[in-house]
XYZ file of C-alpha atoms in Angstrom:
589
model
C 0.232 -0.004 0.031
C 1.698 3.753 -0.850
C 2.466 5.531 2.425
C 0.275 8.268 3.839
C 0.729 11.465 3.899
C 1.137 12.948 7.330
C -1.444 15.920 8.762
C 1.381 18.108 8.932
C 2.557 17.431 5.329
C -1.104 18.141 4.212
C -1.646 21.417 6.315
C 2.120 22.152 4.687
C 0.386 21.855 0.791
C -2.590 23.394 1.675
C -0.808 26.834 2.953
C 1.758 26.852 0.211
C -1.234 26.672 -2.064
C -2.827 29.633 -0.267
C 0.619 31.788 -0.087
C 1.071 30.965 -3.737
C -2.531 32.244 -4.815
C -2.387 35.360 -2.525
C 1.183 36.307 -2.904
C 2.582 34.950 -6.432
C 5.407 37.012 -6.160
C 6.355 35.201 -3.042
C 7.494 31.979 -5.433
C 8.035 28.695 -3.338
C 7.809 30.011 0.278
C 8.138 27.496 2.879
C 5.172 28.103 5.533
C 7.476 26.884 8.829
C 4.803 24.827 10.020
C 5.479 23.365 13.583
C 3.542 21.683 16.224
C 2.000 24.360 19.148
C 0.704 24.290 22.287
C -1.859 27.017 21.361
C -3.398 24.968 18.505
C -2.201 22.339 16.564
C -0.045 23.728 14.318
C 1.595 27.419 14.276
C 3.309 28.456 10.721
C 5.574 31.193 11.217
C 6.784 31.501 7.556
C 5.363 34.815 6.943
C 7.266 36.832 8.705
C 10.333 36.065 7.169
C 8.247 36.603 3.751
C 7.086 39.868 5.116
C 10.662 41.114 5.474
C 11.720 40.144 1.837
C 8.646 41.349 0.503
C 8.537 44.692 2.532
C 4.937 44.152 3.338
C 3.079 44.314 6.810
C 3.157 40.525 8.108
C -0.430 40.549 9.863
C -1.950 42.174 6.437
C 0.103 39.322 4.499
C -0.983 36.328 7.006
C -4.847 37.570 6.734
C -4.487 37.587 3.096
C -3.245 33.968 3.042
C -5.724 32.634 4.669
C -8.332 34.334 3.080
C -6.889 32.590 -0.492
C -7.110 29.166 1.295
C -10.740 27.411 -0.011
C -12.820 25.835 2.376
C -11.551 22.041 3.102
C -12.556 19.451 5.176
C -9.205 19.165 6.839
C -8.742 22.742 8.548
C -11.125 23.898 10.887
C -9.810 27.123 11.695
C -6.853 29.731 10.962
C -6.259 32.245 13.439
C -3.897 35.107 12.934
C -2.276 35.703 15.966
C 0.797 38.145 17.233
C 2.798 39.727 14.712
C 1.725 37.378 11.792
C 1.789 33.489 13.124
C -0.961 31.704 11.636
C -2.379 29.226 14.449
C -3.999 26.207 12.953
C -6.771 23.430 14.362
C -7.432 20.328 12.303
C -10.904 18.630 11.832
C -11.444 15.837 13.993
C -12.619 13.738 11.030
C -9.153 14.621 9.202
C -7.515 13.318 12.300
C -9.507 10.243 12.490
C -9.281 9.326 8.578
C -5.738 9.860 8.475
C -4.943 7.597 11.496
C -7.593 5.215 9.516
C -5.217 4.811 6.145
C -2.282 4.052 8.759
C -4.095 1.494 10.435
C -5.227 -0.095 6.731
C -1.632 -0.465 6.122
C 0.605 -3.082 7.645
C 3.651 -0.236 8.042
C 1.793 2.108 9.705
C 1.908 4.189 6.572
C 5.595 4.882 7.013
C 6.840 5.765 3.636
C 10.337 4.383 2.166
C 13.056 6.511 1.358
C 12.769 7.682 -2.016
C 16.792 7.950 -2.223
C 17.321 4.955 -0.056
C 21.214 3.840 -1.160
C 23.344 1.094 0.515
C 24.952 1.620 4.225
C 27.537 -0.495 5.570
C 27.383 -0.562 9.283
C 30.106 -1.400 11.612
C 29.327 -2.072 14.802
C 29.739 -4.683 17.637
C 33.485 -4.933 17.343
C 34.943 -7.499 20.203
C 38.211 -8.657 20.231
C 39.364 -12.184 19.745
C 40.364 -13.989 22.967
C 38.954 -11.332 25.022
C 36.521 -10.740 27.351
C 33.372 -8.383 26.365
C 33.019 -5.632 28.938
C 30.441 -2.845 29.451
C 32.260 -0.464 26.764
C 31.263 -2.912 24.264
C 27.597 -2.480 24.973
C 27.025 0.660 23.337
C 28.087 -0.302 19.653
C 26.515 -3.392 19.780
C 22.917 -1.729 21.025
C 22.968 1.557 19.064
C 24.469 -0.425 15.660
C 21.453 -3.119 15.934
C 18.980 -0.239 16.143
C 20.204 1.595 13.304
C 20.502 -1.298 11.364
C 16.622 -1.869 11.664
C 15.783 1.896 11.339
C 17.148 2.088 8.132
C 16.306 -1.226 6.590
C 12.669 -0.510 7.791
C 12.946 2.897 5.543
C 13.888 0.741 2.578
C 17.677 1.303 2.783
C 19.990 -2.146 1.839
C 21.967 -2.248 5.360
C 25.315 -4.886 5.104
C 26.239 -5.820 8.438
C 29.825 -5.876 9.679
C 31.321 -7.018 12.497
C 34.911 -5.490 12.481
C 36.469 -8.165 15.119
C 40.282 -7.396 16.363
C 41.295 -10.882 15.098
C 45.114 -9.564 14.227
C 48.240 -8.341 15.400
C 51.200 -9.286 17.623
C 49.792 -10.731 20.963
C 48.462 -13.689 18.671
C 52.272 -14.875 18.324
C 52.158 -15.119 22.076
C 49.060 -17.065 22.181
C 49.745 -19.335 19.409
C 53.361 -19.923 20.634
C 51.763 -20.990 23.944
C 49.139 -23.381 22.308
C 51.976 -24.977 20.358
C 54.015 -26.037 23.759
C 50.851 -26.390 25.753
C 48.684 -28.091 22.902
C 45.780 -29.365 25.265
C 44.623 -25.752 26.704
C 41.708 -25.191 24.431
C 40.717 -28.971 24.327
C 37.131 -29.168 25.669
C 35.724 -31.271 28.268
C 33.027 -33.137 26.476
C 31.838 -33.528 22.822
C 28.679 -31.878 23.528
C 27.938 -28.127 22.650
C 30.638 -25.746 24.624
C 28.842 -22.693 26.426
C 30.148 -19.529 25.811
C 31.174 -18.944 29.520
C 33.295 -22.091 28.915
C 34.918 -21.022 26.004
C 35.856 -17.691 27.578
C 37.091 -19.273 30.711
C 39.547 -21.201 28.746
C 40.909 -18.110 26.493
C 41.001 -16.096 29.712
C 43.071 -18.932 31.450
C 45.487 -19.384 28.447
C 45.680 -15.955 27.727
C 47.114 -14.959 31.351
C 49.403 -17.804 31.417
C 50.800 -16.911 27.883
C 51.179 -13.043 29.041
C 53.037 -14.138 32.345
C 55.438 -16.392 30.437
C 56.027 -13.682 27.898
C 56.402 -11.117 30.286
C 59.075 -13.463 32.375
C 60.943 -15.703 30.010
C 62.877 -14.346 27.628
C 63.757 -16.946 25.522
C 59.672 -17.599 25.046
C 59.578 -14.119 24.088
C 61.804 -14.249 21.008
C 59.932 -17.554 19.853
C 56.697 -15.571 20.554
C 57.781 -12.616 18.229
C 59.286 -15.296 15.401
C 55.357 -16.791 15.620
C 53.895 -13.277 14.755
C 56.228 -13.449 11.469
C 55.250 -16.794 10.540
C 51.585 -15.902 11.309
C 51.582 -12.546 8.676
C 53.619 -14.881 6.302
C 50.878 -16.978 6.037
C 52.290 -20.241 7.792
C 49.717 -23.007 7.561
C 50.318 -24.475 10.782
C 50.301 -21.117 12.572
C 47.342 -20.157 10.473
C 45.481 -23.426 11.544
C 45.813 -22.326 15.519
C 45.384 -18.823 14.702
C 41.653 -20.206 13.707
C 41.008 -22.218 16.348
C 41.148 -19.092 18.663
C 38.972 -17.378 16.365
C 36.535 -19.979 16.432
C 36.585 -20.791 20.063
C 36.164 -16.633 20.509
C 33.308 -17.046 18.246
C 31.058 -19.099 20.605
C 31.716 -16.805 23.577
C 30.565 -13.751 21.272
C 27.683 -15.254 19.766
C 26.340 -16.298 23.223
C 26.707 -12.874 24.528
C 25.018 -11.375 21.566
C 22.972 -14.478 22.194
C 21.766 -12.803 25.510
C 21.550 -9.323 23.953
C 18.541 -10.695 21.828
C 20.674 -9.913 18.931
C 21.221 -11.442 15.718
C 24.786 -11.562 14.580
C 25.830 -13.968 11.459
C 28.739 -15.618 10.419
C 29.349 -14.130 7.142
C 28.795 -10.151 8.626
C 31.763 -10.859 10.926
C 34.654 -9.732 8.719
C 37.687 -8.773 11.052
C 41.007 -6.792 10.780
C 42.449 -10.408 9.133
C 39.854 -9.916 6.297
C 41.690 -7.099 4.674
C 45.400 -8.678 5.159
C 45.778 -9.040 1.263
C 44.597 -5.459 0.494
C 47.009 -3.560 2.727
C 50.092 -3.649 0.211
C 48.151 -2.376 -2.448
C 46.452 0.252 -0.256
C 49.530 1.668 0.626
C 50.810 1.490 -3.071
C 47.862 3.450 -3.826
C 48.080 6.066 -1.635
C 52.028 6.504 -2.261
C 51.871 6.390 -6.042
C 48.954 9.351 -5.964
C 51.011 11.121 -3.480
C 48.380 11.363 -0.718
C 50.701 9.511 1.622
C 54.355 10.270 1.735
C 57.356 8.324 3.304
C 58.520 10.174 6.563
C 61.602 8.497 8.321
C 60.656 5.574 6.374
C 57.245 5.352 7.547
C 54.320 6.101 5.246
C 52.234 8.843 6.610
C 49.385 11.381 5.499
C 49.661 14.680 7.021
C 47.116 17.254 7.996
C 47.129 20.954 8.427
C 44.392 21.086 11.231
C 45.518 18.071 13.313
C 48.410 18.399 15.402
C 50.003 16.559 18.889
C 50.403 18.511 22.360
C 54.083 19.747 20.893
C 52.126 21.865 17.994
C 53.825 19.726 15.323
C 51.713 18.171 12.909
C 50.530 14.394 13.793
C 50.535 12.542 10.919
C 48.274 9.393 10.136
C 50.613 6.464 10.050
C 49.845 3.842 7.467
C 52.708 1.963 7.633
C 55.309 1.620 9.942
C 59.044 2.277 9.219
C 59.465 -1.482 10.127
C 57.164 -2.066 7.466
C 54.411 -3.101 9.903
C 50.812 -2.243 9.109
C 48.686 -0.291 11.525
C 45.219 0.141 12.320
C 45.074 3.080 9.541
C 46.032 0.555 6.838
C 43.532 -1.818 7.697
C 40.531 0.984 7.895
C 41.506 2.280 4.625
C 41.661 -1.285 2.934
C 37.896 -1.658 4.520
C 36.734 1.356 2.831
C 38.364 0.359 -0.570
C 36.449 -2.828 0.105
C 33.108 -1.545 0.921
C 33.109 1.383 -1.598
C 34.386 -0.946 -4.371
C 32.889 -4.548 -3.652
C 29.963 -3.945 -1.417
C 28.729 -0.741 -3.695
C 28.447 1.031 -0.490
C 26.981 4.953 -0.347
C 27.105 5.618 3.234
C 29.701 3.900 5.331
C 28.227 4.089 9.236
C 31.146 3.577 12.228
C 29.542 3.104 15.249
C 32.890 3.374 17.148
C 33.524 5.190 20.752
C 34.099 8.994 20.717
C 37.694 8.802 21.365
C 38.744 7.118 18.284
C 36.882 10.539 16.337
C 40.132 11.817 15.551
C 41.351 8.465 14.249
C 38.657 8.369 11.796
C 38.659 11.959 10.867
C 42.098 11.169 9.662
C 41.056 8.005 7.969
C 37.955 9.672 6.019
C 39.995 12.573 4.874
C 42.439 10.290 3.543
C 39.974 8.316 1.822
C 38.553 11.471 0.391
C 41.590 12.660 -0.743
C 42.478 8.771 -2.622
C 39.071 9.305 -4.485
C 37.360 6.546 -2.210
C 34.874 8.911 -0.855
C 32.948 11.916 -2.468
C 29.883 13.659 -2.836
C 28.185 10.399 -3.766
C 29.483 8.203 -1.195
C 30.209 9.219 2.512
C 31.623 8.077 5.687
C 30.103 8.960 8.997
C 31.126 8.012 12.439
C 28.264 7.666 14.812
C 30.170 8.333 18.229
C 29.333 7.515 21.332
C 30.341 8.345 25.106
C 30.805 6.609 28.189
C 28.786 4.487 30.100
C 29.195 5.819 33.641
C 28.662 4.440 37.324
C 26.111 5.874 39.249
C 28.737 7.977 40.902
C 29.304 9.660 37.273
C 32.656 7.972 36.813
C 33.567 5.056 34.631
C 31.838 2.239 34.946
C 34.213 0.126 37.301
C 33.690 -2.872 39.781
C 34.408 -2.346 43.571
C 37.947 -3.582 42.865
C 38.513 -1.112 40.254
C 38.109 -3.843 37.394
C 36.217 -3.375 34.294
C 32.783 -5.031 34.202
C 31.931 -7.725 32.572
C 29.193 -7.467 30.058
C 27.210 -10.959 30.857
C 27.377 -9.851 34.351
C 25.669 -6.655 33.485
C 22.946 -8.417 31.405
C 22.665 -11.199 33.880
C 22.235 -8.858 37.097
C 19.527 -6.850 34.675
C 17.807 -10.148 33.931
C 17.338 -10.841 37.650
C 16.140 -7.370 38.468
C 13.611 -7.185 36.003
C 12.520 -10.808 36.513
C 11.575 -9.620 40.030
C 9.986 -6.823 38.940
C 7.982 -9.304 36.481
C 7.146 -11.718 39.659
C 5.852 -9.203 41.886
C 3.153 -8.292 39.317
C 2.330 -11.638 37.642
C -0.101 -13.066 40.571
C -2.484 -10.176 39.184
C -2.545 -11.613 35.126
C -1.837 -15.023 35.927
C 1.443 -15.611 34.208
C 2.690 -18.898 34.599
C 6.706 -19.756 35.380
C 8.008 -19.777 32.048
C 6.323 -16.673 31.133
C 7.707 -14.975 34.078
C 11.388 -16.241 33.159
C 10.752 -15.009 29.305
C 9.629 -11.987 30.277
C 12.035 -11.010 32.604
C 14.445 -11.769 30.119
C 12.924 -8.950 27.587
C 12.107 -6.756 30.181
C 16.158 -6.792 31.604
C 17.220 -6.870 28.127
C 15.135 -4.263 26.968
C 15.913 -1.936 30.132
C 19.655 -1.817 29.477
C 19.085 -0.910 25.560
C 16.595 1.433 25.854
C 18.898 2.961 28.865
C 21.299 3.515 26.028
C 19.167 4.222 23.054
C 17.198 7.132 25.169
C 20.274 9.261 25.336
C 22.043 10.780 22.586
C 24.897 8.759 21.630
C 27.268 11.727 21.690
C 26.511 11.733 25.441
C 27.779 9.767 28.274
C 24.895 7.983 30.488
C 24.745 6.584 33.934
C 24.433 2.735 34.043
C 21.761 2.426 37.052
C 20.024 -0.369 37.061
C 17.327 0.388 39.611
C 16.179 3.532 37.179
C 16.158 1.385 34.424
C 13.911 -1.339 35.765
C 11.375 1.029 37.317
C 7.792 0.867 36.446
C 7.818 5.022 36.252
C 9.417 7.290 34.447
C 11.134 7.068 30.943
C 12.138 3.654 30.904
C 11.335 0.795 28.520
C 9.473 -1.250 31.059
C 6.849 1.377 31.263
C 6.391 1.155 27.363
C 6.243 -2.482 27.923
C 3.564 -2.104 30.694
C 1.641 0.124 28.161
C 1.361 -2.020 25.245
C 0.596 -5.034 27.857
C -1.995 -2.824 29.265
C -3.604 -2.220 25.921
C -3.455 -6.063 24.882
C -5.511 -6.918 27.645
C -8.345 -4.427 26.972
C -8.937 -6.311 23.798
C -9.696 -9.451 26.208
C -12.420 -7.337 27.967
C -13.510 -5.665 24.650
C -16.623 -8.246 24.183
C -18.262 -8.019 20.869
C -16.861 -4.699 20.346
C -14.184 -4.096 17.618
C -12.052 -1.118 16.967
C -13.075 0.680 14.016
C -12.427 4.440 13.043
C -15.621 7.118 13.137
C -14.277 10.105 11.217
C -17.883 11.831 12.141
C -17.365 11.698 16.319
C -16.334 14.774 18.098
C -12.910 14.154 19.480
C -11.777 14.877 23.237
C -8.860 16.780 23.670
C -7.100 13.525 25.171
C -7.947 11.954 22.094
C -6.753 14.515 19.804
C -3.407 14.517 21.350
C -2.938 11.028 21.096
C -3.851 10.988 17.218
C -1.810 13.531 16.432
C 1.313 12.321 18.107
C 0.612 8.883 16.547
C 0.442 10.620 12.978
C 4.099 11.596 13.505
C 5.504 8.282 13.369
C 6.936 8.081 9.758
C 8.375 11.563 10.121
C 10.068 10.847 13.506
C 11.467 7.403 11.762
C 12.752 8.985 8.788
C 14.701 11.805 11.013
C 16.173 8.980 13.271
C 17.316 7.327 10.187
C 18.397 10.688 8.191
C 20.472 11.505 11.582
C 21.532 8.368 12.606
C 19.930 9.363 16.055
C 17.838 6.413 17.473
C 17.202 8.500 20.820
C 14.502 10.447 18.790
C 12.333 7.374 18.100
C 12.910 6.219 21.587
C 11.583 9.828 22.844
C 8.611 9.578 20.743
C 7.646 6.536 21.977
C 8.039 7.635 25.375
C 5.858 10.452 24.593
C 3.150 8.084 23.161
C 3.329 5.655 26.099
C 2.575 9.247 28.298
C 0.006 10.366 26.190
C -2.068 7.081 26.174
C -1.807 6.862 29.764
C -3.471 10.219 29.831
C -6.269 9.383 27.471
C -6.828 6.079 28.850
C -7.454 8.133 32.446
C -9.480 10.567 30.925
C -11.587 8.837 28.176
C -13.415 5.897 29.331
C -12.993 2.454 26.583
C -14.317 -0.236 28.511
C -15.871 1.024 31.871
C -17.961 3.184 32.286
C -19.143 1.876 29.476
C -19.234 4.534 26.318
C -21.803 4.555 23.447
C -21.048 1.854 20.784
C -19.274 4.015 18.383
C -17.443 6.150 20.866
C -16.130 2.716 22.343
C -15.116 1.645 18.989
C -13.119 4.477 18.130
C -11.631 4.533 21.412
C -10.722 0.702 20.543
C -9.316 1.728 17.340
C -7.148 4.538 18.962
C -5.965 2.031 21.294
C -4.959 -0.516 18.985
C -3.078 1.560 16.515
C -1.060 3.012 19.876
C -0.171 -1.002 20.424
C 0.951 -1.215 17.085
C 3.016 1.733 16.750
C 4.610 1.059 20.228
C 5.265 -2.527 19.351
C 7.019 -1.155 15.804
C 8.989 1.297 17.237
C 10.357 -0.837 20.067
C 11.054 -3.505 17.650
C 13.290 -1.236 15.704
C 15.140 -0.293 18.788
C 15.591 -4.373 19.574
C 13.496 -4.645 22.627
C 10.720 -6.993 22.765
C 6.835 -6.432 23.607
C 5.634 -9.001 25.736
C 1.494 -9.231 25.207
C 1.022 -10.015 28.820
C 2.868 -8.593 31.700
């Protein structure tokens, strides 16, 4: 079905027609429409227009209003102040537009006409290392952006650029050669993520201790790095064991996060090894990079170190080794050349902003990025503890991600259990809903904050039933679903002929903005805008539910049907919006 024009775009069109009829000399002027407290919408565009035409804004506004023909959308247009227009819609226009949305599986949300291909780089754990709280944001924000962009019609290629290469693998592989059973599994059955990680942890600590204390082992480990980089078969086979063992662990964590990570999407640093030499050759031959003290560097006028001297991006070190820049630039070549990306989106910690600024500028100079192909860093802030400092355990250690998620689920399960008696949940429903509420709480706390800001990780707040939390939204959804169990023979049906109560109008106008919010969240890579919209939706629904009886005291049949229709559209909008954030909405809570 075709997308449904929003009420705002319909009003915008009527005003634009009135403007060009009353003031042909104005050309295509923007009425500058926005939502208003005084009416449904306010248009401020006539003020700027009057300045341009050297006229009186109030008189021009009056002329424009007179030029708008009678119609069934605009109930009243009032000229106020120095020439603002306060616009009130007819109740029928609101209900008809919502009915058109309800008739569409996509709730009338349009596809982006200029959709392209976005390669999104997110959730980048390191092989043989435990995931900690710092890995949370890239995974959660990235997964939400994948869903939002795909919903708007963008072709999305997921990329998990895992840290699976580098000098530490010489140490790990050499240790495994000398202690061949360290990664063996205790049984033939499936290995848990926890077991895989504990053997990797044990091996990492043991090999590190040996590396630091035994010069001969250190020499052997360094020689092993050379074998790895030269592609020695035995060394590569052992390297692959570390990658495979780590994936068992990664996937178990992503599974806890209720995230879909596929093997084909995991292309680590090693995936670009074969391109590194050529990347350097292209950059050097084109003059984008130059040799400086034996290293291949790219310089920038505006990037200087603490000493005031220019800080270059080092693509190849003087000893011939490659840095992160060579891998990142090769990844850009691959994503633009092979994957045909029009946007490269990197969901990476803000502390790496300077690195990516230099990498993107280098890629632009090389011609891999241009007006048609852009790269964007969706930079995110730090996760803080309740005290406002970077989140650590009492012992000052980095917090393990699995511990954090398990605790969130435990807390949420307790909240669900407390209320379970009222709705008669079974034990298995309590456990399942506890998972959805706990993981939803963690994701929503992250996504409801602008990514660039740091946010406090406070589980008490996250699983609270009051305030801006996912639990509040999940309960709003479940409450609506429960109404339909009590509706008897009445069905959800739109009645445009009815007069709407203020709470019904407010809810209806907000429901109509869903498509605009999604296109904004997609274009600006801002999932927090969708989270804010959904919280507002749940709040407006709560007011509507308090002020407008749906079942008891029993309203007239048409009124009940129209209110059930608003309930149903609210539930569907909440369900769809939460799904785009990666959060489940249980039917009963």
